Short mmCIF file of C-alpha atoms in Angstrom, two decimals:
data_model
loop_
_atom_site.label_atom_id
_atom_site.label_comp_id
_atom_site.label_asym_id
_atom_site.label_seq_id
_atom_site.Cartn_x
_atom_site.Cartn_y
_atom_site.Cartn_z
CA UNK A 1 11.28 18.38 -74.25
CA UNK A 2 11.60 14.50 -73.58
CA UNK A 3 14.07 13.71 -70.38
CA UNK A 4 16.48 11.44 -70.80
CA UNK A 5 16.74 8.30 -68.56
CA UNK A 6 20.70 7.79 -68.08
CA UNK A 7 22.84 4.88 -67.80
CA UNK A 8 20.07 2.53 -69.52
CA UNK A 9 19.57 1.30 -73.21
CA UNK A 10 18.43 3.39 -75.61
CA UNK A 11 15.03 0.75 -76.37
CA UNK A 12 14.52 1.56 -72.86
CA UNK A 13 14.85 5.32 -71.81
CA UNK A 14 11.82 6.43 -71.37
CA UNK A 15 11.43 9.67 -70.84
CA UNK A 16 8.13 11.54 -69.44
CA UNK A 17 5.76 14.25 -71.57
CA UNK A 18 3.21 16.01 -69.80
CA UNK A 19 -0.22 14.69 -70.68
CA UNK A 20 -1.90 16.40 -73.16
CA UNK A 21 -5.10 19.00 -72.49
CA UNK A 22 -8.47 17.36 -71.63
CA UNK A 23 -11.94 18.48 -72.25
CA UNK A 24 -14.67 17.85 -69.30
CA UNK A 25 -18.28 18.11 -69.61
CA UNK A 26 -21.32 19.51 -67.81
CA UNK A 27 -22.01 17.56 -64.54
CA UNK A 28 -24.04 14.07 -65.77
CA UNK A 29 -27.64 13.19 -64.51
CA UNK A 30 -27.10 11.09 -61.35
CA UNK A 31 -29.46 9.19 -59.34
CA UNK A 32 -28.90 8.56 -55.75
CA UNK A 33 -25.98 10.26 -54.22
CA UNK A 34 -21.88 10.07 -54.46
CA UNK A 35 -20.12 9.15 -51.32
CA UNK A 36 -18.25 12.11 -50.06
CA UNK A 37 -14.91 11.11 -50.16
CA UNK A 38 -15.26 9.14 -53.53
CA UNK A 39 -12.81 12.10 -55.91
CA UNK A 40 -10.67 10.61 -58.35
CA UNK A 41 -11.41 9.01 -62.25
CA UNK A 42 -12.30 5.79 -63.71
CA UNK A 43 -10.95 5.09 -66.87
CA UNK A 44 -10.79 3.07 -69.95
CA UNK A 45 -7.88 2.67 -72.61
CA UNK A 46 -8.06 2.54 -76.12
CA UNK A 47 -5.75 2.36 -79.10
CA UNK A 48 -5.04 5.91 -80.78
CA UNK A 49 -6.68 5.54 -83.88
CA UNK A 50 -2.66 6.68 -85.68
CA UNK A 51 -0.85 4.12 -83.71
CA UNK A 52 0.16 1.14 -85.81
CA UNK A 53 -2.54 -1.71 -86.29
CA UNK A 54 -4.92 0.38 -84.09
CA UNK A 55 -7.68 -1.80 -85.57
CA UNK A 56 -6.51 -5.29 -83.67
CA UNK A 57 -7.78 -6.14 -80.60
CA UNK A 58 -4.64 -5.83 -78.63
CA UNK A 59 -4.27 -2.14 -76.26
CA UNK A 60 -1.22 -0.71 -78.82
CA UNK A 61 0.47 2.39 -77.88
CA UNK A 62 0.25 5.04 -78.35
CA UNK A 63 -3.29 5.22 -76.35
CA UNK A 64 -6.07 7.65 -75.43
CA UNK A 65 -8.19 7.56 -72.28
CA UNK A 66 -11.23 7.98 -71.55
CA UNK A 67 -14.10 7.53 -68.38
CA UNK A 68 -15.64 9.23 -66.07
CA UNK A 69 -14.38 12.17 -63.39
CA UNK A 70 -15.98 11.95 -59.85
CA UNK A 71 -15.89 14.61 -57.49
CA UNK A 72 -17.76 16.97 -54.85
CA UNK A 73 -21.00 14.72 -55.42
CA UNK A 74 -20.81 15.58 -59.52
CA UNK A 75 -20.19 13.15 -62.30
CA UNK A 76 -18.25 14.37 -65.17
CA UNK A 77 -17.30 12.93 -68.67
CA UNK A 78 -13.45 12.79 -68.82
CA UNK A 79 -11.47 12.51 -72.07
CA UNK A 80 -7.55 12.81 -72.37
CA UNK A 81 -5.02 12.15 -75.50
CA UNK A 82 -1.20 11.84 -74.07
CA UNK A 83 0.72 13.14 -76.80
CA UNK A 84 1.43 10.22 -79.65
CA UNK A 85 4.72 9.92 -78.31
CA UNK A 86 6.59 6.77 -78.00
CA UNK A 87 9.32 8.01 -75.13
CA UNK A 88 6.25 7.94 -72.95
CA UNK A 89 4.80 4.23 -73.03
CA UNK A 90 4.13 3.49 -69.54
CA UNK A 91 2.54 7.08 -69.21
CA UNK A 92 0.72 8.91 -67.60
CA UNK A 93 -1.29 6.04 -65.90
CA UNK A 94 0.80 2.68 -65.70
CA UNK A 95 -2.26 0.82 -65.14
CA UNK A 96 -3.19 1.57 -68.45
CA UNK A 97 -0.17 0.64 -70.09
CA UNK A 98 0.05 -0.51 -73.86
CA UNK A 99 0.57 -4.44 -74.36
CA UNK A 100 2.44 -3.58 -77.14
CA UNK A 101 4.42 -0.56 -79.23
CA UNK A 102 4.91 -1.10 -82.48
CA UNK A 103 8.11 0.15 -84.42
CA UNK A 104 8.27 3.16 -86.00
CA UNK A 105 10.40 5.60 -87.20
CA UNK A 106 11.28 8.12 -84.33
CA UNK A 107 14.74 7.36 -83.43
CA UNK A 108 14.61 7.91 -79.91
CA UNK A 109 11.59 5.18 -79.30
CA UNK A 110 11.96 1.65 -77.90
CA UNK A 111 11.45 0.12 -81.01
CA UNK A 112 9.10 -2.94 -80.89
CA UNK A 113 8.34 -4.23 -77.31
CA UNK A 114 5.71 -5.79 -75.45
CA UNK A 115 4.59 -4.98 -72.00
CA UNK A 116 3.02 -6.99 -68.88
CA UNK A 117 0.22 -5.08 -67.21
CA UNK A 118 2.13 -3.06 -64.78
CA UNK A 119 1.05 -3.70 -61.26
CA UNK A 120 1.65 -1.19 -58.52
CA UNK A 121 3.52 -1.94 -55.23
CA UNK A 122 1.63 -1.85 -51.83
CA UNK A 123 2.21 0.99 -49.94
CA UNK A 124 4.40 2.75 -52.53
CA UNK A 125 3.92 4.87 -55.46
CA UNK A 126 5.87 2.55 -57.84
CA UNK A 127 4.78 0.08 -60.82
CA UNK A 128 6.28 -3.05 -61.58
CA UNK A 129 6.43 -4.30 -64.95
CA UNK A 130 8.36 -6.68 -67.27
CA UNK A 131 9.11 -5.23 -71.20
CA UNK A 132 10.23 -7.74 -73.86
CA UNK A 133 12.09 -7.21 -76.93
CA UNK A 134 12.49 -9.15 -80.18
CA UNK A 135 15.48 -10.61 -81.30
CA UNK A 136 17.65 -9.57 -78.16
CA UNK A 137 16.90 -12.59 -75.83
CA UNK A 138 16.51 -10.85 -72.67
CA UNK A 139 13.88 -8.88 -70.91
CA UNK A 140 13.98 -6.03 -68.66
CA UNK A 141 11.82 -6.03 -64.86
CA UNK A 142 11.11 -2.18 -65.12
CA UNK A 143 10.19 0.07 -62.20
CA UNK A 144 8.69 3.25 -63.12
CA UNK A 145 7.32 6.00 -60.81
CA UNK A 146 3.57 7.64 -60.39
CA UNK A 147 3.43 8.96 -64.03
CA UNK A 148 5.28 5.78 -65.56
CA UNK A 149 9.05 7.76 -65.28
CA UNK A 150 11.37 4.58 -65.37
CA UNK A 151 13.11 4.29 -61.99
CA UNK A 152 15.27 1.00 -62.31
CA UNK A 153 15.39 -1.30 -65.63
CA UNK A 154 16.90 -5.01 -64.52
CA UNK A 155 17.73 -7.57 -67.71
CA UNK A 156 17.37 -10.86 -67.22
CA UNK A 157 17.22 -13.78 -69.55
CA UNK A 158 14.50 -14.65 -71.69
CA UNK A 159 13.61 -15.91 -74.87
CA UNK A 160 10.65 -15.49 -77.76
CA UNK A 161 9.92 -11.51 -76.69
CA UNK A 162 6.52 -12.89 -75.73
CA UNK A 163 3.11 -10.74 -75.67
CA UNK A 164 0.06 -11.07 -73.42
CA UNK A 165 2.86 -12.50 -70.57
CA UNK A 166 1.41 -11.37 -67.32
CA UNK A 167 3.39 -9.96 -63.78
CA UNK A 168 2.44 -10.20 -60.01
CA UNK A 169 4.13 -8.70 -57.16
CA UNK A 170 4.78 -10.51 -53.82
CA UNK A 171 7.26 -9.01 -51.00
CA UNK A 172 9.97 -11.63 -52.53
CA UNK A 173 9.13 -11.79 -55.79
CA UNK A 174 8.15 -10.90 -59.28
CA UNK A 175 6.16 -13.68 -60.41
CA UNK A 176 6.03 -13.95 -64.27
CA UNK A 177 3.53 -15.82 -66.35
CA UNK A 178 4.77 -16.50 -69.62
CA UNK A 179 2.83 -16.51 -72.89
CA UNK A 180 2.84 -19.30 -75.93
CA UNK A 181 2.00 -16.34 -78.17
CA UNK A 182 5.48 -15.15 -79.38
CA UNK A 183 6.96 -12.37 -81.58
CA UNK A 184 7.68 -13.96 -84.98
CA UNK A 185 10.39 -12.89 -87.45
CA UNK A 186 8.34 -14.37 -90.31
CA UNK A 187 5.31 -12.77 -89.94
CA UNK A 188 6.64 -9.64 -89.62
CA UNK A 189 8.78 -9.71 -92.55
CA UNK A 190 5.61 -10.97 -94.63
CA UNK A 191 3.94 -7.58 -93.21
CA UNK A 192 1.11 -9.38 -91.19
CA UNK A 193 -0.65 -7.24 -89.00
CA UNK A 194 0.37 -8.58 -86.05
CA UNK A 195 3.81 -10.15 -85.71
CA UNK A 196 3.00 -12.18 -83.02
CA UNK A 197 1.73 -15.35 -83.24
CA UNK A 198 1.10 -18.68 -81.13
CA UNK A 199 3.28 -21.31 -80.67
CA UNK A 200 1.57 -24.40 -79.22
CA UNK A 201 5.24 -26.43 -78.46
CA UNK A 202 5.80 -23.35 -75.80
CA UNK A 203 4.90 -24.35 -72.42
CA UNK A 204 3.23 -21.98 -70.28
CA UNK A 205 5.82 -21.31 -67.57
CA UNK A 206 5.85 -18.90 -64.03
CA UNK A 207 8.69 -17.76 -63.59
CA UNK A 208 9.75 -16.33 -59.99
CA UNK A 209 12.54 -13.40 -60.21
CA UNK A 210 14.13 -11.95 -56.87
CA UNK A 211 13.66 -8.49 -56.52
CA UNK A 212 16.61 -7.78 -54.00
CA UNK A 213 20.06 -9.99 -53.67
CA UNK A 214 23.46 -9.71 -54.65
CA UNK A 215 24.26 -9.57 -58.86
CA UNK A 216 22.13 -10.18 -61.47
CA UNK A 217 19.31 -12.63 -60.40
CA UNK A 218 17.57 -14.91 -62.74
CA UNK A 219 14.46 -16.45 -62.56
CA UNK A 220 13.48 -19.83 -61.97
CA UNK A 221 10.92 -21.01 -64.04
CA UNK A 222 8.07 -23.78 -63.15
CA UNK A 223 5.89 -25.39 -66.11
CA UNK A 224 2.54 -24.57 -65.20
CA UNK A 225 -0.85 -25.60 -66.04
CA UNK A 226 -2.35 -21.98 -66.05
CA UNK A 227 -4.86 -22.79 -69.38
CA UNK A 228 -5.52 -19.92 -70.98
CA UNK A 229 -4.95 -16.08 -71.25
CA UNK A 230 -5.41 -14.99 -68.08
CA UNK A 231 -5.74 -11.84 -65.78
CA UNK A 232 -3.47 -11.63 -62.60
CA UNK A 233 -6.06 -10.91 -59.72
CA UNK A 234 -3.12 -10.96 -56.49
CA UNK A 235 -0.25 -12.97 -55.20
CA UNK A 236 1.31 -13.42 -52.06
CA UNK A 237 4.09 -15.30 -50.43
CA UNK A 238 2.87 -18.33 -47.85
CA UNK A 239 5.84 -19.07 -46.12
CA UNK A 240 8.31 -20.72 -48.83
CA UNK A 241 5.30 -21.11 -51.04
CA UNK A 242 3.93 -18.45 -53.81
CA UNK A 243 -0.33 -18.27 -53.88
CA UNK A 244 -1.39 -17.00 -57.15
CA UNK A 245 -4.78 -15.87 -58.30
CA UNK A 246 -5.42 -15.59 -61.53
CA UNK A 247 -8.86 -15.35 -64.09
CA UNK A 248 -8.54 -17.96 -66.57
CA UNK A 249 -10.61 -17.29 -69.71
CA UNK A 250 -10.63 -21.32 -71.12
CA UNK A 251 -14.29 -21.53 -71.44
CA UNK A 252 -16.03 -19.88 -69.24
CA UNK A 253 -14.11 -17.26 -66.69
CA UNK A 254 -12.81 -18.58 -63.72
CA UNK A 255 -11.39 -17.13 -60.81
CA UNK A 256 -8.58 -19.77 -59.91
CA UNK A 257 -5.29 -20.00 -56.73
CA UNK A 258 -2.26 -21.65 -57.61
CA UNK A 259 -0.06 -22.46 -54.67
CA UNK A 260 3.45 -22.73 -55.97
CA UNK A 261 6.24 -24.84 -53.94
CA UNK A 262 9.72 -23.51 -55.72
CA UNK A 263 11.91 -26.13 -54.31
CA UNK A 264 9.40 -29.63 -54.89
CA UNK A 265 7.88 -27.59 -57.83
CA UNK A 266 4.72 -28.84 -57.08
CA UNK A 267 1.59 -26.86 -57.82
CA UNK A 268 -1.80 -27.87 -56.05
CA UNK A 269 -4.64 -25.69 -58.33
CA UNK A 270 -8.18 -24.90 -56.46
CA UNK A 271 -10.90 -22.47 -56.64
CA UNK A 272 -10.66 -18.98 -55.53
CA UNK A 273 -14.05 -17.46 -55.70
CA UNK A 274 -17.60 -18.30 -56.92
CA UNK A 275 -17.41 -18.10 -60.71
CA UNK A 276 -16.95 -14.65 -61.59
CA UNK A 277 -16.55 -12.95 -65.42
CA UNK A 278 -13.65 -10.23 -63.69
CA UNK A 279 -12.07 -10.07 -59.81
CA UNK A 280 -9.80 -7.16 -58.36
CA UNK A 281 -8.55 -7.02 -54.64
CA UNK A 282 -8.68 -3.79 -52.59
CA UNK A 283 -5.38 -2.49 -53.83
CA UNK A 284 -4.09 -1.71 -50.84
CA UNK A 285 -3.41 -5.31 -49.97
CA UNK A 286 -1.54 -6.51 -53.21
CA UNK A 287 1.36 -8.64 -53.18
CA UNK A 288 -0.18 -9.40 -49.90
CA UNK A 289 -2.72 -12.06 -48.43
CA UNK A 290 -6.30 -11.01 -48.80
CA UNK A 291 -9.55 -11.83 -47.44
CA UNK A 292 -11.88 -10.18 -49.60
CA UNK A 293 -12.33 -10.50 -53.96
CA UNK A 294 -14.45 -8.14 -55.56
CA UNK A 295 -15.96 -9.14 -58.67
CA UNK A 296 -18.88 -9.29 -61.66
CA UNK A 297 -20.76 -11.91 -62.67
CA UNK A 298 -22.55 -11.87 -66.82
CA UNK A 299 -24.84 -14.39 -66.90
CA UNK A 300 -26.79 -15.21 -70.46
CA UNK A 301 -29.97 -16.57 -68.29
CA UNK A 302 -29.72 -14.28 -64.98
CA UNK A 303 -28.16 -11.08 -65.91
CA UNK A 304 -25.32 -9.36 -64.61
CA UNK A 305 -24.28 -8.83 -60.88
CA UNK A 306 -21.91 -7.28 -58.53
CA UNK A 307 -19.97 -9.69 -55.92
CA UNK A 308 -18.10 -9.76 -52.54
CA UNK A 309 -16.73 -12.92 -51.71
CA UNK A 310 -15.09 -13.35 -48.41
CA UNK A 311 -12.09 -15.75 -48.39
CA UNK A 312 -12.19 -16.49 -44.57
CA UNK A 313 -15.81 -17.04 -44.13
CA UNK A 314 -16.69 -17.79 -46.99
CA UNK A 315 -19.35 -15.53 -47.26
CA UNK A 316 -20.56 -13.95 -50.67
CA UNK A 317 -22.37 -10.76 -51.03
CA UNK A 318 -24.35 -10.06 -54.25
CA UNK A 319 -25.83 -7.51 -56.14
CA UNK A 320 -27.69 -8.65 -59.27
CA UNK A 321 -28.80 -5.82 -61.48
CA UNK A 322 -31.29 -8.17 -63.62
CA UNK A 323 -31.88 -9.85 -66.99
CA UNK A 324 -30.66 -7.85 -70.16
CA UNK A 325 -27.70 -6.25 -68.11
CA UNK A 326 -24.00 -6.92 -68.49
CA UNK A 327 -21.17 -5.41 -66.42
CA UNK A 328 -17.50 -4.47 -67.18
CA UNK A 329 -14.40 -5.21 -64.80
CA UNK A 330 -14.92 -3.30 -61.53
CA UNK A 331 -12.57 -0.93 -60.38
CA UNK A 332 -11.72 -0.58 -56.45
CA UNK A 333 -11.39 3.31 -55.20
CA UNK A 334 -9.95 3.06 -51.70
CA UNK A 335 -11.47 5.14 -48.93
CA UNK A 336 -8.59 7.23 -47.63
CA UNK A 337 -9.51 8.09 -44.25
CA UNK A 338 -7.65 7.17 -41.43
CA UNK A 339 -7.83 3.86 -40.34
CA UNK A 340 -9.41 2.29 -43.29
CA UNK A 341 -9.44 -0.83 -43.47
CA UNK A 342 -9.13 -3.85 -46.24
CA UNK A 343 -12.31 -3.61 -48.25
CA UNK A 344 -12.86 0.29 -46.83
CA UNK A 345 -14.05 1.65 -49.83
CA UNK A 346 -16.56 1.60 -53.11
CA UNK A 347 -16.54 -0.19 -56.16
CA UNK A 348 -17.51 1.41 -59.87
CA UNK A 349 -18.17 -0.19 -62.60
CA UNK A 350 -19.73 0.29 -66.15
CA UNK A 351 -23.30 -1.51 -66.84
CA UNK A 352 -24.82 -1.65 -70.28
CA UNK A 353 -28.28 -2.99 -71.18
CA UNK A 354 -28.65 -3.85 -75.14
CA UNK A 355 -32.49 -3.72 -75.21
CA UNK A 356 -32.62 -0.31 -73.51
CA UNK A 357 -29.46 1.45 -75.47
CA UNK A 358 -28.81 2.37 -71.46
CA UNK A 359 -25.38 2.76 -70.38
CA UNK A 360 -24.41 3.48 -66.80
CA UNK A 361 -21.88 3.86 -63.97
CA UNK A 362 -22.70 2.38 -61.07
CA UNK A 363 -21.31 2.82 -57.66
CA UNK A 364 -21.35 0.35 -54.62
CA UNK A 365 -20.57 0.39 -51.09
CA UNK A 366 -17.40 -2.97 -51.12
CA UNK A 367 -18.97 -3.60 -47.68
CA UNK A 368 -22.09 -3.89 -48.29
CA UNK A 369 -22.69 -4.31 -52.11
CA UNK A 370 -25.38 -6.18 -51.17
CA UNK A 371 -27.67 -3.15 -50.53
CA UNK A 372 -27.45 -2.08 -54.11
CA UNK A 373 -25.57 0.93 -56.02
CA UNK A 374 -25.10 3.93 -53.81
CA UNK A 375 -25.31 6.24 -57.04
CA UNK A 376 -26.42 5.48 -60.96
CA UNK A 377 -24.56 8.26 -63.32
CA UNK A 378 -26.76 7.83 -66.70
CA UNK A 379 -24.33 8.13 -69.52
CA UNK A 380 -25.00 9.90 -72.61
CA UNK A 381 -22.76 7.70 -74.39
CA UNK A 382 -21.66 4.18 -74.52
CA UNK A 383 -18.46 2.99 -72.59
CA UNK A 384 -17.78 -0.47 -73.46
CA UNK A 385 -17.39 -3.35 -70.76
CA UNK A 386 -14.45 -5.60 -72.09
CA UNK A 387 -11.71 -2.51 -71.65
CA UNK A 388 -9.00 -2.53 -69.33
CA UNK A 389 -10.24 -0.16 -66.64
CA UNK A 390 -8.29 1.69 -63.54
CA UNK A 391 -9.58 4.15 -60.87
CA UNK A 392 -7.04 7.47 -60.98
CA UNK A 393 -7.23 9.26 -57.41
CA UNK A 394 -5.25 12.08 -58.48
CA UNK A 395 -6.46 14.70 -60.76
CA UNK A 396 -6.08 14.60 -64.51
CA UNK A 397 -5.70 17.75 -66.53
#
C-alpha cells in the first residue's frame, strides 16, 4: 500500500511502491576486463508503452528501465518495470525521472505536471527538483530522498506550468532555467497529443531561488540568452556570482559557461569545453567548482570519441573509436575507495555502429581515457544512444 506524504497537497504526495520484479540474464561476452570495484547499473529510461502519449518523444511517466548490471567482473542485461503507478513519479531512480505525467483517472495521482531533471546534492543522498502544474500559477522546489520519497515540497511563484525547464544545484541556490514551451489550455481541450506547446513571446529566463532563509523565498529571475533546449552539465557559486554550464543543442551541441552577476544582472557567455555532443562532471563535485568535463564527441566525417577535458590546464584527453561509430551520453561511476579523488573513477557509455548492426558498452578509465576502453561488453541487443542515461550503485531487484 501507497504511503501517504502528510501536510502537503494532494497533486503532490507522493508516496513510494517498491519497484517491481526484474529479470537478469546470463553473464554477456566481454572483452578485456571490468575494473574491480566497478558494481552498480547503467541505465536507460523509456516511456511505458500504457502511459499516455507513450509514442511522443518526451520521457512520460509512468516509465520502464532498462541497461546493463555490472558486477564481480560479469556483465549482465538488466530490465525493470516500476509498477504503472502515478503516486511514485520520481521513483525508484530520480535521475530517471519523467518530464512529464499525464492526467488520468486515479484519484490519488498528481494530476498533470511536469518535472525538471532532478539533480542530486553533493555529499547527500537527496534530489532536487522543481514540479509545475497547470492552471495553479505556482511551482513546487521538491526534495525527495534515495528512492524519490518526497522529503520537503516549497511553492513558489510561477507562471505557464512550463515543460523541458531545467534545475542546477549550487550551495546557495537552485538555479532554474525556464522553458518557452508552455502547457496550453487550448490544445488540450482540442485533444492534441501533447498539450504543450511553444510560445516564442516567452523569454528564456534563470531564475535563482534560496534554498535556506527566513519565509517563503522567491526567485529572482534574469532574462537570459541560453538558445536552445539545453542539458544542465554543473553550477557553482563564484563568490556573489553563479557559473553555469550548460549543452546547448542550437545547431550543433555545445558545451557552454554562463557566469551570472545577480545584482548588475550581467551575464558574460564563453566556452566550456571543446565541442562535445554530451558532458557530465564526476558527480561528486556538483553544485561545486570542477576541473574536469567528461564527454562524447559524434562526428559525421571522424566518428565518435570519448573526451577528458581539463578546465585548469586545459588539457584534453581523447579516445576516438573510428568512422561508422556513434556514442550515447556517458555516465560517470565514482570509484569509492578511500581517498578518491575528483575524476577517481570510470566512465560507460553505449556505442553503436550502423554498418556492423554492433552495439556495445564500453568502459574507460576517466583518468586516462586516452588509453582506450578498459572492457567492451558485446550486446545482443540494441540500446539506443539519445536516452537519458544514469549509473545506479546500489542494487536493483
Amino acid at each position: 500500500m501507497a504511503t501517504r506524504i502528510r501536510g502537503l497537497d494532494p497533486r503532490t504526495a507522493l508516496a513510494v511502491v517498491p519497484a517491481g520484479p526484474s529479470r537478469q540474464d546470463g553473464p554477456l561476452p566481454l572483452d578485456g576486463g571490468l575494473p574491480a570495484g566497478l558494481d552498480g547499473c547503467f541505465l536507460q529510461a523509456r516511456t511505458h508503452p500504457a502511459a499516455p502519449g507513450a509514442s511522443g518523444g518526451v520521457l512520460r511517466g509512468p516509465h520502464v528501465l532498462s541497461g546493463v548490471r555490472l558486477s564481480a567482473g560479469e556483465a549482465r542485461l538488466f530490465r525493470a518495470r516500476p509498477p504503472v503507478d502515478r503516486s511514485h513519479p520520481l521513483g525508484p531512480i530520480p535521475a530517471l525521472a519523467p518530464s512529464v505525467w499525464c492526467g488520468g483517472p486515479e484519484p490519488d495521482g498528481p494530476g498533470l505536471v511536469a518535472f525538471a531533471r532532478p539533480v542530486r546534492e553533493a555529499g547527500a543522498s537527496r534530489w532536487h527538483t522543481v514540479a509545475t502544474y497547470p492552471g495553479l500559477g505556482h511551482a513546487e522546489h521538491l526534495v525527495t530522498g534515495p528512492d524519490g520519497t518526497v522529503l520537503h515540497a516549497r511553492p513558489f511563484p510561477f507562471d505557464g506550468a512550463p515543460i523541458g525547464h531545467a534545475v542546477a544545484l549550487t550551495r546557495r541556490h537552485v538555479v532554474i532555467v525556464d522553458s518557452p514551451v508552455v502547457h496550453s489550455r487550448a490544445a488540450a481541450l482540442v485533444g492534441a497529443r501533447s498539450p504543450y506547446v511553444e510560445r516564442p513571446d516567452r523569454p528564456v529566463r534563470v531564475g535563482l531561488l534560496p534554498r535556506s532563509g527566513p519565509g517563503q523565498a522567491e526567485p529572482s529571475w534574469l532574462d537570459v540568452d541560453l538558445g536552445a533546449a539545453l542539458d544542465v552539465v554543473n553550477a557553482h557559486d563564484d563568490g556573489d556570482q553563479i557559473v553555469l554550464d550548460a549543452m546547448t543543442r542550437a545547431g550543433r551541441p555545445r558545451l557552454r559557461r554562463w557566469r551570472i552577476d545577480p545584482a548588475t544582472g550581467v551575464v558574460r557567455v564563453a566556452c566550456a569545453a571543446p565541442d562535445v555532443t554530451a558532458a557530465v562532471v564526476d558527480g561528486r563535485v556538483g553544485g561545486r567548482r570542477h576541473r574536469y568535463v567528461f564527454g562524447v564527441v559524434n562526428d559525421e566525417g571522424n566518428g565518435a570519441a570519448v573526451v577528458r577535458h581539463d578546465r585548469v590546464t586545459g588539457g584534453l584527453r581523447t579516445a576516438p573509436l573510428g568512422p561508422g561509430w556513434r556514442v550515447g551520453s556517458p555516465v560517470f561511476a565514482p570509484d569509492a575507495r578511500d581517498g578518491a579523488a575528483e575524476g577517481d573513477g570510470w566512465l560507460v557509455t553505449v556505442a553503436w555502429h550502423a554498418g556492423r548492426g554492433r552495439c556495445d558498452l564500453r568502459v574507460f578509465d576517466a583518468r586516462e581515457v586516452e588509453r582506450g576502453p578498459l572492457a567492451v561488453v558485446r550486446l545482443p541487443v540494441r540500446l539506443p544512444i539519445d536516452r537519458r542515461v544514469t549509473w545506479a550503485e546500489a542494487p536493483l531487484g
